[in-house]
Short mmCIF file of C-alpha atoms in Angstrom, two decimals:
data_model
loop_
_atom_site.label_atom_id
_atom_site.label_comp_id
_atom_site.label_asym_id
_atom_site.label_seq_id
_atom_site.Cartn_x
_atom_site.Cartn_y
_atom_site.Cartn_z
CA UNK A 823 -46.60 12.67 101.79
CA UNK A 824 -50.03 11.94 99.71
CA UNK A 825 -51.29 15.66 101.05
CA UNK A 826 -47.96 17.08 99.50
CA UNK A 827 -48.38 15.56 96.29
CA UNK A 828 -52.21 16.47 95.69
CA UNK A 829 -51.26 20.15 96.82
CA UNK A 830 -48.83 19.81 94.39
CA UNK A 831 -51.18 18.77 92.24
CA UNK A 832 -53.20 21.72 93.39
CA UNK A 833 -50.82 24.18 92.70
CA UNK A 834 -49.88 23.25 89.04
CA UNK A 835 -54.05 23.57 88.43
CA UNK A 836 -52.62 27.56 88.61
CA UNK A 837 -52.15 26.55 85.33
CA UNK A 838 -55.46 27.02 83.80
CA UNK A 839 -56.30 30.83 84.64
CA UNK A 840 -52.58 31.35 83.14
CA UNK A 841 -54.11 30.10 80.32
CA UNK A 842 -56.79 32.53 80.18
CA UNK A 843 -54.30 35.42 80.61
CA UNK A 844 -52.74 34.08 77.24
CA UNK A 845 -55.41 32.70 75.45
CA UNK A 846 -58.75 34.23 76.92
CA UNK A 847 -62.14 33.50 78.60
CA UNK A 848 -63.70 32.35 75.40
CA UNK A 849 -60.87 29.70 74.32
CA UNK A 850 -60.33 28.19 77.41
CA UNK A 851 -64.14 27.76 78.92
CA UNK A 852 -65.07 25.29 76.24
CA UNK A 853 -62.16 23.25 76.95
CA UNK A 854 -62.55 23.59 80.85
CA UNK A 855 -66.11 22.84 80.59
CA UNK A 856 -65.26 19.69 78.55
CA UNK A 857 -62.68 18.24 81.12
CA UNK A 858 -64.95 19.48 84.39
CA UNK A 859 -68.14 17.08 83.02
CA UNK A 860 -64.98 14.29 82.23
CA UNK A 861 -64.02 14.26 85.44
CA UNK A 862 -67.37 14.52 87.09
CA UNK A 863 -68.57 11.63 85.02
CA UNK A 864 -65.76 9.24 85.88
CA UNK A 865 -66.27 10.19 89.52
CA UNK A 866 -69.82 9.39 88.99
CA UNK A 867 -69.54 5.66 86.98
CA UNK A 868 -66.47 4.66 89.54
CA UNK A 869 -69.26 4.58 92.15
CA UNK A 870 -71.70 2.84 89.73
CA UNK A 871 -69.16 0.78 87.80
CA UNK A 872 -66.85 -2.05 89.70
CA UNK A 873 -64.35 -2.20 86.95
CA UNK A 874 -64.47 1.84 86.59
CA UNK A 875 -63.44 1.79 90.69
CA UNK A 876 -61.13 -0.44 90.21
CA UNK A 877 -59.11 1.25 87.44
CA UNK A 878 -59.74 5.02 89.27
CA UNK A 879 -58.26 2.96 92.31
CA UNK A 880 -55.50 1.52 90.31
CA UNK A 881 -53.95 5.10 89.00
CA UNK A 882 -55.33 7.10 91.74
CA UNK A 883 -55.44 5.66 94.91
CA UNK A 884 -52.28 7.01 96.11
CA UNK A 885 -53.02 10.72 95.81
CA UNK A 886 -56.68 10.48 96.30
CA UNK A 887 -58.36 10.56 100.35
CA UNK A 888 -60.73 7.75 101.33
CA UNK A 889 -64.11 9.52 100.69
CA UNK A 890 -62.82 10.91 97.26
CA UNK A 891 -63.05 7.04 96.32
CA UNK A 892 -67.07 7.13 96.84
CA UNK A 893 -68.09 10.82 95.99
CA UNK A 894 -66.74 13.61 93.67
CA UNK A 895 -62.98 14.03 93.75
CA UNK A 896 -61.20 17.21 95.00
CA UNK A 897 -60.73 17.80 91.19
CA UNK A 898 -64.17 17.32 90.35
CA UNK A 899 -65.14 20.41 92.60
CA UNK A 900 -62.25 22.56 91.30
CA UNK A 901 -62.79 22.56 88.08
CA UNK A 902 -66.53 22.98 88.63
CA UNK A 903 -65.66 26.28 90.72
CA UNK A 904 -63.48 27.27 88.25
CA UNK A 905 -66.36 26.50 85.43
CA UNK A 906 -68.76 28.22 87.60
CA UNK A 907 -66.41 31.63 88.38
CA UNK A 908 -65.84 31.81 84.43
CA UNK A 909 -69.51 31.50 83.32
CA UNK A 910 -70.97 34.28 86.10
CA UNK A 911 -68.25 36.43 86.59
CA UNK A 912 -65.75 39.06 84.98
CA UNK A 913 -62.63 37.52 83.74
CA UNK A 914 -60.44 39.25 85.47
CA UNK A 915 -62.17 38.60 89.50
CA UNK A 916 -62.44 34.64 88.26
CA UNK A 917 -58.25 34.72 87.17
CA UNK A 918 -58.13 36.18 90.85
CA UNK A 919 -60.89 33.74 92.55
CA UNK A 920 -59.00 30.76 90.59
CA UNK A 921 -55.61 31.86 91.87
CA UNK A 922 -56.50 32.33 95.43
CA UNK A 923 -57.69 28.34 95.53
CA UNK A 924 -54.71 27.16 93.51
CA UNK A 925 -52.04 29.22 95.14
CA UNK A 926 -53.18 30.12 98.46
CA UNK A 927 -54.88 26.80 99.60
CA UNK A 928 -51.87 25.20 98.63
CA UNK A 929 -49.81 27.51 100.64
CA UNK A 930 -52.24 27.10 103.36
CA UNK A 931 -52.29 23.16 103.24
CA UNK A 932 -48.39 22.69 103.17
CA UNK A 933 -47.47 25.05 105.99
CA UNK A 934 -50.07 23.99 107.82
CA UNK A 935 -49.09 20.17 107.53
CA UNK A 936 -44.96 21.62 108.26
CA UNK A 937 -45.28 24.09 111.01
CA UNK A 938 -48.90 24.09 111.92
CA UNK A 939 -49.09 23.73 115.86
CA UNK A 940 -51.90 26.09 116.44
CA UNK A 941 -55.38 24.47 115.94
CA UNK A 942 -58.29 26.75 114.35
CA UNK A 943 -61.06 24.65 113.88
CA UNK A 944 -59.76 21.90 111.76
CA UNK A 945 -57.26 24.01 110.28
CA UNK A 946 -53.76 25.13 111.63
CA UNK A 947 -53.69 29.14 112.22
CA UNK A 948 -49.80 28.81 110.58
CA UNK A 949 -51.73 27.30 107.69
CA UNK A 950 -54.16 30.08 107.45
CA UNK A 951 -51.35 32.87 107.50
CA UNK A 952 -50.03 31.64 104.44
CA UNK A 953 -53.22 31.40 102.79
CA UNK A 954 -53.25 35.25 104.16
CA UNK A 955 -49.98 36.16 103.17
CA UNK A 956 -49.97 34.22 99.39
CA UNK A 957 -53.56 35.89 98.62
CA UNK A 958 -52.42 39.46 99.42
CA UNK A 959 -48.93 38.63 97.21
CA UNK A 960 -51.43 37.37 94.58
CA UNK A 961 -53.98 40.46 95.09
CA UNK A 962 -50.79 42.81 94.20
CA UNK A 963 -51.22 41.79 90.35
CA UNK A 964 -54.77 42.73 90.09
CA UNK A 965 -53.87 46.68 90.19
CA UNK A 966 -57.19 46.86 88.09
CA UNK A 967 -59.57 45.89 90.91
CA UNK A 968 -59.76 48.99 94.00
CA UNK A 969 -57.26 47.85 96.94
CA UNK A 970 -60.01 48.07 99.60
CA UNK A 971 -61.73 45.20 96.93
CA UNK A 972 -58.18 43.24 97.30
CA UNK A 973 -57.76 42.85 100.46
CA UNK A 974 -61.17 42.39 101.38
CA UNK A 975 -61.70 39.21 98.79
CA UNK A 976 -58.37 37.93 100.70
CA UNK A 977 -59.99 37.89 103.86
CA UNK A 978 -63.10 36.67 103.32
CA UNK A 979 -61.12 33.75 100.84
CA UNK A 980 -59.22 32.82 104.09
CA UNK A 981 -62.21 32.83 106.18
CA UNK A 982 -64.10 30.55 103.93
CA UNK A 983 -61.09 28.45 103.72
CA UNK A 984 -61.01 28.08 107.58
CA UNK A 985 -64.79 26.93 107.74
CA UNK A 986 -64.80 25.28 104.89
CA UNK A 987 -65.68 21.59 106.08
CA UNK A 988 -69.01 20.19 104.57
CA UNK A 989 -68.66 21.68 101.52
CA UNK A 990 -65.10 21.35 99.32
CA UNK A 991 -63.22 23.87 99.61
CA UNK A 992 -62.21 23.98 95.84
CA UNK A 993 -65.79 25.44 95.05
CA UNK A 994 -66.36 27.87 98.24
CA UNK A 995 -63.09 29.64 97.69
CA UNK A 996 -63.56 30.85 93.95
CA UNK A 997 -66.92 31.43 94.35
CA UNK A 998 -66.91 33.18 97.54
CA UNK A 999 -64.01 35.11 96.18
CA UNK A 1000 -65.68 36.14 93.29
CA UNK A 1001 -68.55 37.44 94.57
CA UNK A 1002 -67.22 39.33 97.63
CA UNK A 1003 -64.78 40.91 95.18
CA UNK A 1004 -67.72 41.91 92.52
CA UNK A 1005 -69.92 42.95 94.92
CA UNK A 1006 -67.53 44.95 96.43
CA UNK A 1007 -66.89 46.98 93.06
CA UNK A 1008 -70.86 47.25 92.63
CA UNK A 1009 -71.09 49.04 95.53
CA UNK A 1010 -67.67 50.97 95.44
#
């Protein structure tokens, strides 16, 4: 039930590269930037601070895991990969990189926890299919970028999603996207 609501969560993030469809790169960094060191800092002082832990605790205990309550928060790391895909590359490759990880690993988390059965390292192979399957629906509205570019940022997103254990996920997935998928233009 807690995993459903923070891929919930998750999903609605989908809201910020939306917002730099409408509004662009350049209006909606500053303000991303602003929120990403908010929310790094209070994940910082509620380990330093007992009354700061106790309030974090108080509103977000119920949708955040165990060792989010000691170290950076699942949001912390998203919104620094979504900082960090911004800043170093093209706007249109971090829109895609940012909707693979709010889309697709939401897709991936919530079939996984329904139907997955099927163990692949400490995710569910159902799971990863719909990571698969969401990311290649998602690829299909970046005509821009070469289809051979598409479908192999997909793939390697999934596969970094899959091993994707001792470091969050929310920061390999953009960034890995992103830089498969430019490097793959560069040498296209």
């Amino acid at each position: 039930q807690k995993e459903i609501l923070r891929k919930l969560i998750h999903f609605g993030s989908g809201i910020i590269p939306i917002l730099i469809i409408f509004f662009g790169k350049e209006t909606v960094l500053p303000i991303l930037v602003i929120f990403t060191i908010l929310f790094i800092s209070v994940d910082f002082l509620k380990s330093k601070i007992n009354w700061m832990f106790k309030l974090y605790k108080y509103f977000f205990q119920s949708i955040s895991r165990k060792n989010e309550l000691y170290k950076l928060t699942g949001a912390s790391w998203f919104l620094l990969g979504d900082v960090i895909v911004l800043i170093f590359f093209p706007e249109n490759i971090a829109i895609f990189s940012m909707l693979l990880l709010s889309v697709s690993d939401t897709f991936a988390a919530i079939s996984g926890k329904i139907f997955g059965k099927t163990k692949i390292f400490l995710k569910s192979l159902e799971g990863t299919f719909a990571f698969l399957l969401s990311g290649l629906i998602i690829s299909m509205f970046f005509q821009d970028l070469p289809l051979s570019i598409r479908l192999f940022t997909v793939l390697t997103a999934t596969i970094v999603e899959i091993y994707s254990t001792k470091i969050n996920d929310n920061l390999t997935i953009p960034i890995a996207s992103a830089f498969v998928c430019t490097l793959g233009i560069k040498i296209i």
